[in-house]
Short mmCIF file of C-alpha atoms in Angstrom, two decimals:
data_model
loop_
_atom_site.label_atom_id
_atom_site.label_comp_id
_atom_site.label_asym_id
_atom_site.label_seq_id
_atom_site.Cartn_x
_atom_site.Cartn_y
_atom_site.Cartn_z
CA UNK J 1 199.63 -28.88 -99.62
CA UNK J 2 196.27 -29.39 -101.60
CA UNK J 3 194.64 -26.28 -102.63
CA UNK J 4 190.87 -26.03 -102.49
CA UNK J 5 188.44 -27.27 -105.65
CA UNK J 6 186.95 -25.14 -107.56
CA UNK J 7 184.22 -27.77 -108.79
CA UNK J 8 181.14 -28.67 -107.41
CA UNK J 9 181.60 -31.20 -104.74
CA UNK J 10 179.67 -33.73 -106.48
CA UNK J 11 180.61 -33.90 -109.88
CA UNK J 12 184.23 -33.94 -108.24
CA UNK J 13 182.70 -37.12 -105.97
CA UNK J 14 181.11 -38.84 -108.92
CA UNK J 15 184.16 -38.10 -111.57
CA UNK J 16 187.21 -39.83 -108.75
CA UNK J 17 184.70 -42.33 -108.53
CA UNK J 18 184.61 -43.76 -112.14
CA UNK J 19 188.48 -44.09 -111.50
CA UNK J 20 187.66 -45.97 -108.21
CA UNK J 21 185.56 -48.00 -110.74
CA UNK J 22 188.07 -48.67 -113.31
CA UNK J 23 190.74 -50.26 -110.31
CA UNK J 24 188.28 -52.06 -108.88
CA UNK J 25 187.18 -53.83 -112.20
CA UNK J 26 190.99 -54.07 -112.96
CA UNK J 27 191.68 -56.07 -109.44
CA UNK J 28 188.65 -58.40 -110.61
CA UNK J 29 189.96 -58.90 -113.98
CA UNK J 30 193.10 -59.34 -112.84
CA UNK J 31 192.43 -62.89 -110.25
CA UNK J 32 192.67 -64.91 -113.75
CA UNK J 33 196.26 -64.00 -114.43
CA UNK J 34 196.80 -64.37 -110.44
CA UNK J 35 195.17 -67.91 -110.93
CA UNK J 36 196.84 -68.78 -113.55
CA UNK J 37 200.85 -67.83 -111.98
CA UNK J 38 199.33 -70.21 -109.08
CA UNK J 39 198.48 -73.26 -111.24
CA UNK J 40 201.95 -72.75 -113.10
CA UNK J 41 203.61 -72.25 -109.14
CA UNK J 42 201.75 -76.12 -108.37
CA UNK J 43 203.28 -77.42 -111.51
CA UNK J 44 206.58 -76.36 -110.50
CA UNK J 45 206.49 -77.29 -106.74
CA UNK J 46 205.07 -80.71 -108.08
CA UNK J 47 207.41 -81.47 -110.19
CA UNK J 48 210.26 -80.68 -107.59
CA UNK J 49 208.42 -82.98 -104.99
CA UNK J 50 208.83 -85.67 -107.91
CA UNK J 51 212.17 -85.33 -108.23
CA UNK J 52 213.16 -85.47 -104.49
CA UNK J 53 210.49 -88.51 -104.00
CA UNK J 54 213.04 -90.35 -106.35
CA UNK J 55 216.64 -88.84 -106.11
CA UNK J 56 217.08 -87.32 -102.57
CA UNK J 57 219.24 -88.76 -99.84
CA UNK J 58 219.05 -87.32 -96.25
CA UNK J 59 216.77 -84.71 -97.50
CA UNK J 60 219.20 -83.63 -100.87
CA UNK J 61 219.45 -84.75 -103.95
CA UNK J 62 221.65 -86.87 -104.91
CA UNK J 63 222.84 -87.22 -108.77
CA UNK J 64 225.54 -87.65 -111.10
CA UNK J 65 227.26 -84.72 -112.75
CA UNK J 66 226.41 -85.65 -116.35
CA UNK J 67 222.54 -86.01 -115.03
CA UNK J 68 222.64 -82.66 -113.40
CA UNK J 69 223.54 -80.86 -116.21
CA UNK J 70 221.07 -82.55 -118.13
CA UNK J 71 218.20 -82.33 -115.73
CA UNK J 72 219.21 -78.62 -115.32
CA UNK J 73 219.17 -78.57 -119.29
CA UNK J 74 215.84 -79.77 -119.04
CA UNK J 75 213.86 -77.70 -116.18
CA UNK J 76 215.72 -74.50 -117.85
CA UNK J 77 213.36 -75.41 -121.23
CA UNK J 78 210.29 -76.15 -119.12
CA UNK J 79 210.70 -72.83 -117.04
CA UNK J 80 211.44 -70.74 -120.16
CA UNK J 81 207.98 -72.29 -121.63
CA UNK J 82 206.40 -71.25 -118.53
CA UNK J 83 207.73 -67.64 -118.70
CA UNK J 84 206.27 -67.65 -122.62
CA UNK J 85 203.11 -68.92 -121.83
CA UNK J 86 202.50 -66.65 -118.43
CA UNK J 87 204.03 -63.35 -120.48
CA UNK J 88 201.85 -64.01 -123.21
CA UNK J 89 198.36 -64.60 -120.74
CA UNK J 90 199.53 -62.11 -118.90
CA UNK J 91 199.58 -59.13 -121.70
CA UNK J 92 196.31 -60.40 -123.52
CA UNK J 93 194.36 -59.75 -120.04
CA UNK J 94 196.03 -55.99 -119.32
CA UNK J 95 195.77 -55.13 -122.61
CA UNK J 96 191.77 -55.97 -122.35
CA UNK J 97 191.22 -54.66 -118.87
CA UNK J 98 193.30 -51.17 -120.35
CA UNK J 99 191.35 -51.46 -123.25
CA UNK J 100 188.31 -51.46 -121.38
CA UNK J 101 189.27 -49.06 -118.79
CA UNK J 102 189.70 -46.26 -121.32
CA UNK J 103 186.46 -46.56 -123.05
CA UNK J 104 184.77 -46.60 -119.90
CA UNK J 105 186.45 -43.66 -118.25
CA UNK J 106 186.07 -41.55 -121.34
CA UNK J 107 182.05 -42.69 -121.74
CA UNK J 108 180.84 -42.38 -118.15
CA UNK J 109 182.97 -38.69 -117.84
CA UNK J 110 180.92 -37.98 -121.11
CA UNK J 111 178.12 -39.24 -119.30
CA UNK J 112 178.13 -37.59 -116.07
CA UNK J 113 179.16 -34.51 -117.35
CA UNK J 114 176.47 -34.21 -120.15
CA UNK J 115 173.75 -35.36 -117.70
CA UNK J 116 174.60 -32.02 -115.55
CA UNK J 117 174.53 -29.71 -118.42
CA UNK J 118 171.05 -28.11 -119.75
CA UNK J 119 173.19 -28.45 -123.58
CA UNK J 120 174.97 -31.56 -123.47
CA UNK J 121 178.17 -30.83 -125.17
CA UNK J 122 179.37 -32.72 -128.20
CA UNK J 123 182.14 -35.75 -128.59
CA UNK J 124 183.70 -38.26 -130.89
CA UNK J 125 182.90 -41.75 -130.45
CA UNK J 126 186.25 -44.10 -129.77
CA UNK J 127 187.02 -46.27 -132.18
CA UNK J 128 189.28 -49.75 -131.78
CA UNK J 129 192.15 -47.95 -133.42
CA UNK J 130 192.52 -45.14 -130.98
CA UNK J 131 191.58 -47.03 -128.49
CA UNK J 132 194.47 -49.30 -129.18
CA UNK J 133 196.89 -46.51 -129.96
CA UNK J 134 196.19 -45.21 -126.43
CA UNK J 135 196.70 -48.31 -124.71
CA UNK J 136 199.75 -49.02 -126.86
CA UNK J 137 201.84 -45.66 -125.29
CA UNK J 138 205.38 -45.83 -123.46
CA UNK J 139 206.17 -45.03 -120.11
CA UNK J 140 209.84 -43.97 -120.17
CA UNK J 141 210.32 -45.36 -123.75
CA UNK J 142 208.85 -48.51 -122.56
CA UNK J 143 205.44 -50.75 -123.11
CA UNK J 144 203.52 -52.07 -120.20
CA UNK J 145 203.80 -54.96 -122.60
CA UNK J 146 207.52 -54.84 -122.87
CA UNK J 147 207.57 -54.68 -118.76
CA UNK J 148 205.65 -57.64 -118.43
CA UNK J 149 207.81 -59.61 -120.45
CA UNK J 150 210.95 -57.98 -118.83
CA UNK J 151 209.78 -58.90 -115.13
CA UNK J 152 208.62 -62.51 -116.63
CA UNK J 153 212.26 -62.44 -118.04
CA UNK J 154 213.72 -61.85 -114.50
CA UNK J 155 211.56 -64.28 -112.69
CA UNK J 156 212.77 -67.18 -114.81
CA UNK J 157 216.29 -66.74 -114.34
CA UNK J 158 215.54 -66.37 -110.59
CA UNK J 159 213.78 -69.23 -110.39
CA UNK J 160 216.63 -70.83 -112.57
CA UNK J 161 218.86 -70.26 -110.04
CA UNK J 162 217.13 -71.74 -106.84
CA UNK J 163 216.52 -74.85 -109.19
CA UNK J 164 219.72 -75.14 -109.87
CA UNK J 165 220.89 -74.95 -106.27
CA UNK J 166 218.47 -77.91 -105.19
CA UNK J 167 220.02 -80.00 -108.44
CA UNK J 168 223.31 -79.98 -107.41
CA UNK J 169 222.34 -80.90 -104.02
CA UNK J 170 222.72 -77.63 -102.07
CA UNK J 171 218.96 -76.83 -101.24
CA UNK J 172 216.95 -79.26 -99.38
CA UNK J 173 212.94 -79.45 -100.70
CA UNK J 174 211.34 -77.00 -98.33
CA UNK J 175 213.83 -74.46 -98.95
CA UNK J 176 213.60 -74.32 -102.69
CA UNK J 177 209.43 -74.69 -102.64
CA UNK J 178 209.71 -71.48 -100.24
CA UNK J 179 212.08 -69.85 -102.54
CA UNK J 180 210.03 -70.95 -105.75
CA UNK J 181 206.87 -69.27 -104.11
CA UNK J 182 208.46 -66.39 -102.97
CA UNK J 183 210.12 -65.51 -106.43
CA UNK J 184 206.61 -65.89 -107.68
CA UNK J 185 204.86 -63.95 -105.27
CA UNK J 186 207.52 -61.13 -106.51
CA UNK J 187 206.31 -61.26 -109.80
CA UNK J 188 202.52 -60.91 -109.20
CA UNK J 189 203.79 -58.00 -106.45
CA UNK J 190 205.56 -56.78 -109.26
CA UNK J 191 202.34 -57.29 -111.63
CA UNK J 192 200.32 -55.98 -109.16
CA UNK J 193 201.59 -52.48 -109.29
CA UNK J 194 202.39 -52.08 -113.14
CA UNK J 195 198.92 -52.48 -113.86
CA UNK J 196 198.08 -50.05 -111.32
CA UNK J 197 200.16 -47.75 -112.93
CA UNK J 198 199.15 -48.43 -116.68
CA UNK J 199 195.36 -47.90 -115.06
CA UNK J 200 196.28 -44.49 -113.60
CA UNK J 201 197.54 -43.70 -117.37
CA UNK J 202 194.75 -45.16 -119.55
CA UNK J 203 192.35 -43.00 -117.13
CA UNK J 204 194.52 -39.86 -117.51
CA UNK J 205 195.00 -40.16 -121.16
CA UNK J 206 190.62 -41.13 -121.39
CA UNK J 207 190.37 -37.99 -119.55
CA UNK J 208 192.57 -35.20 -121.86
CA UNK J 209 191.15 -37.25 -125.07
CA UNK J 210 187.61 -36.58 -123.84
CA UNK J 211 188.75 -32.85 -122.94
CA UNK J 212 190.15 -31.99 -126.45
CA UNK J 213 186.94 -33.61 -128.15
CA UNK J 214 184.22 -31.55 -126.15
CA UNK J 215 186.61 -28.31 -126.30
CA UNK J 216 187.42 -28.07 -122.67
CA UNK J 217 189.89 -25.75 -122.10
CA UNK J 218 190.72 -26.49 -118.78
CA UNK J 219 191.64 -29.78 -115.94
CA UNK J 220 191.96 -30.27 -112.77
CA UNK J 221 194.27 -32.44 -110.76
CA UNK J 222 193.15 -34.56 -108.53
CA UNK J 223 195.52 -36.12 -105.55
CA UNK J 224 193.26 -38.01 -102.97
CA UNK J 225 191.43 -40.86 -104.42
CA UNK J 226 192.61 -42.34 -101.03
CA UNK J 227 194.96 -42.06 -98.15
CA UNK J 228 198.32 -42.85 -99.81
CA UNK J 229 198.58 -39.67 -101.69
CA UNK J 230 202.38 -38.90 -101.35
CA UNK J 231 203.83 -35.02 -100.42
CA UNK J 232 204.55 -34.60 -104.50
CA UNK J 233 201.55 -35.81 -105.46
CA UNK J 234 199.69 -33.83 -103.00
CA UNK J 235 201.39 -30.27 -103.86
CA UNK J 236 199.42 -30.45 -107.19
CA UNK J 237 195.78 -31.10 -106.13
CA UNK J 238 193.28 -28.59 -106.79
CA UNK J 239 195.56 -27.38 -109.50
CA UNK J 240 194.37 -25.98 -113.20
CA UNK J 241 196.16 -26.53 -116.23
CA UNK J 242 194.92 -25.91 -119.46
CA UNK J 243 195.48 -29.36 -121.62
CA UNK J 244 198.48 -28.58 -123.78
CA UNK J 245 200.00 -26.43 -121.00
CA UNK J 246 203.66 -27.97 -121.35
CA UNK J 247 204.19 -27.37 -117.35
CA UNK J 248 201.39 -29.34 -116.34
CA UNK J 249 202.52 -32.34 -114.60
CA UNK J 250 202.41 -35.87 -116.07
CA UNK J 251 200.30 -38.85 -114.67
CA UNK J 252 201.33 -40.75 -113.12
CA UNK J 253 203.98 -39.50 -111.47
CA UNK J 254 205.63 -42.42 -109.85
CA UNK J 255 204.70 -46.41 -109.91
CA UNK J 256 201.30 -47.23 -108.27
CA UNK J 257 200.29 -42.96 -108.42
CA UNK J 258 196.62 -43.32 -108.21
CA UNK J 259 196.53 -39.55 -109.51
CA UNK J 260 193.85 -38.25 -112.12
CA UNK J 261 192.63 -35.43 -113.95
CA UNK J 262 188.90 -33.59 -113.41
CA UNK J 263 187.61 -31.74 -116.52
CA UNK J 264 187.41 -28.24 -114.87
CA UNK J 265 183.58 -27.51 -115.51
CA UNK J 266 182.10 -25.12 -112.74
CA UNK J 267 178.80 -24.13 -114.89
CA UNK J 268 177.47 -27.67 -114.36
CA UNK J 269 174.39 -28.31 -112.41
CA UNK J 270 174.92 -31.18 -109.88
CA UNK J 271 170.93 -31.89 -108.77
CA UNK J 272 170.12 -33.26 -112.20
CA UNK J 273 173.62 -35.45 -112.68
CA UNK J 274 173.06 -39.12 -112.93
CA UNK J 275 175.97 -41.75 -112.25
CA UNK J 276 173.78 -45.41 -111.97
CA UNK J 277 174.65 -48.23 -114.39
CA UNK J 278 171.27 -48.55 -115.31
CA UNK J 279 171.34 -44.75 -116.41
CA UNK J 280 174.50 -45.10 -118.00
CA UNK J 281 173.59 -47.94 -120.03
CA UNK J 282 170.27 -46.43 -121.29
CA UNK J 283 172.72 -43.52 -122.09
CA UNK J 284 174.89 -45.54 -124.24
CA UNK J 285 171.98 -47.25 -126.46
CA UNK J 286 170.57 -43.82 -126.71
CA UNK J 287 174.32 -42.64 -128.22
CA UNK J 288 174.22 -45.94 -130.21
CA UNK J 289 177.68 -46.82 -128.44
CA UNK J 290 178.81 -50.33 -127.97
CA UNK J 291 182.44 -50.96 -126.67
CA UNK J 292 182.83 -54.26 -128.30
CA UNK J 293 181.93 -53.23 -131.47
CA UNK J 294 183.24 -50.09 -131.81
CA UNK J 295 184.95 -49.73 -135.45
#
């Protein structure tokens, strides 16, 4: 049961709404890596369209032992290249879209809040180092990087498998395409909600660092970015903690928790708080910030 806010409803509004910013800009950053797992699916499917053009009989293929192991030999190298090459494009992109989703979730809080106050109050600028240090913490003893490469890891050997069973003739060509697609659809699924996850973290973590450099004592937690808030979840919102209160829960609390934390500021002034890009922007050349070239 959510327990009523004690902010103002619009710096409340405008705060959940630069984390509705940050997944929005990661599900747009994200249709590269989506595109790329789709041309790597083609290459796959056209390859095993090849194969059956040439080898099948009756609708399986049909090949000698010693060429089955060797074709298997073969497709295992190309897949495992595959699984490199999307692991690797895959981790470059989330670590840029985290990357980015922490400097601007700790710049436009900074923002909004300052705009609301008659004395703004005072912060560090980010630098790449923290920036990357932040990005670069485990979940459970365990890098987003680490996951991706795990669930790339996985997807191989799955797609090993329903390979294998078209090779030696068991799998006719429809079958394996559809199990080929559906392995890979797994693995952007399974994409799809780690990065969610890592977003809800970056935010969280943009949120406490921005706390402890302009001395604010105290956070709120925020549930209901949208309709999917769960019963746990829920029983916190509208909750105070002060920042190094070792009860406070963690975010996020469970894969795909869209959860957040509100710096708990009830002396702000919401008619003079500004939100729009173009406001924000002028704010940052007026703070001489740049994210890219942050040192």
């Amino acid at each position: 049961m959510s327990k009523k806010s004690k902010l103002n409803p619009k710096y409340k509004t405008l705060i959940e709404d630069i984390a509705r910013q940050g997944y929005n800009y990661s599900d747009k950053e994200m249709k590269v890596v989506y595109k790329e797992k789709k041309k790597k699916l083609d290459e796959i499917i056209l390859l095993l369209a090849l194969l059956f053009t040439t080898d099948s009989k009756e609708g399986l293929l049909k090949l000698t032992s010693i060429y089955q192991k060797r074709l298997i030999k073969d497709i295992d190298n190309k897949l495992e290249i595959i699984g490199n090459e999307l692991g690797k494009h895959e981790i470059k992109n989330v670590t840029d879209i985290l990357t980015r989703n922490y400097q601007n979730t700790y710049y436009r809080n900074a923002f909004v809040i300052n705009s609301g106050l008659k004395k703004p109050l005072k912060f560090n600028k980010l630098n790449k180092k923290v920036a990357a240090k932040e990005v670069n913490t485990a979940i459970d003893g365990k890098l987003y990087s680490d996951r991706i490469l795990k669930n790339k890891l996985e997807t191989i050997n799955k797609l090993k498998d329903v390979i294998k069973l078209a090779i030696v003739g068991k799998s006719y060509l429809d079958v394996v395409t559809n199990d080929v697609t559906k392995v890979m659809a797994t693995d952007s699924f399974k994409t799809h909600r780690l990065v969610e996850s890592e977003i809800t973290r970056i935010q969280a973590q943009a949120i406490v660092s921005l706390g402890i450099a302009m001395s604010i004592e105290m956070q709120e937690y925020s549930a209901i970015l949208d309709k999917r808030t769960c019963s746990d979840c829920g029983s916190f919102d509208g909750n105070t903690y002060t920042i190094f209160d070792s009860t406070r829960p963690s975010i996020p609390q469970h894969s795909a928790c869209r959860c957040m934390w509100i710096e708990s500021i009830t002396w702000i002034t919401p008619s003079i708080m500004l939100f729009a890009d173009e406001d924000f922007d002028n704010w940052l050349m007026d703070n001489e910030i740049d994210f890219d070239t942050e040192d």
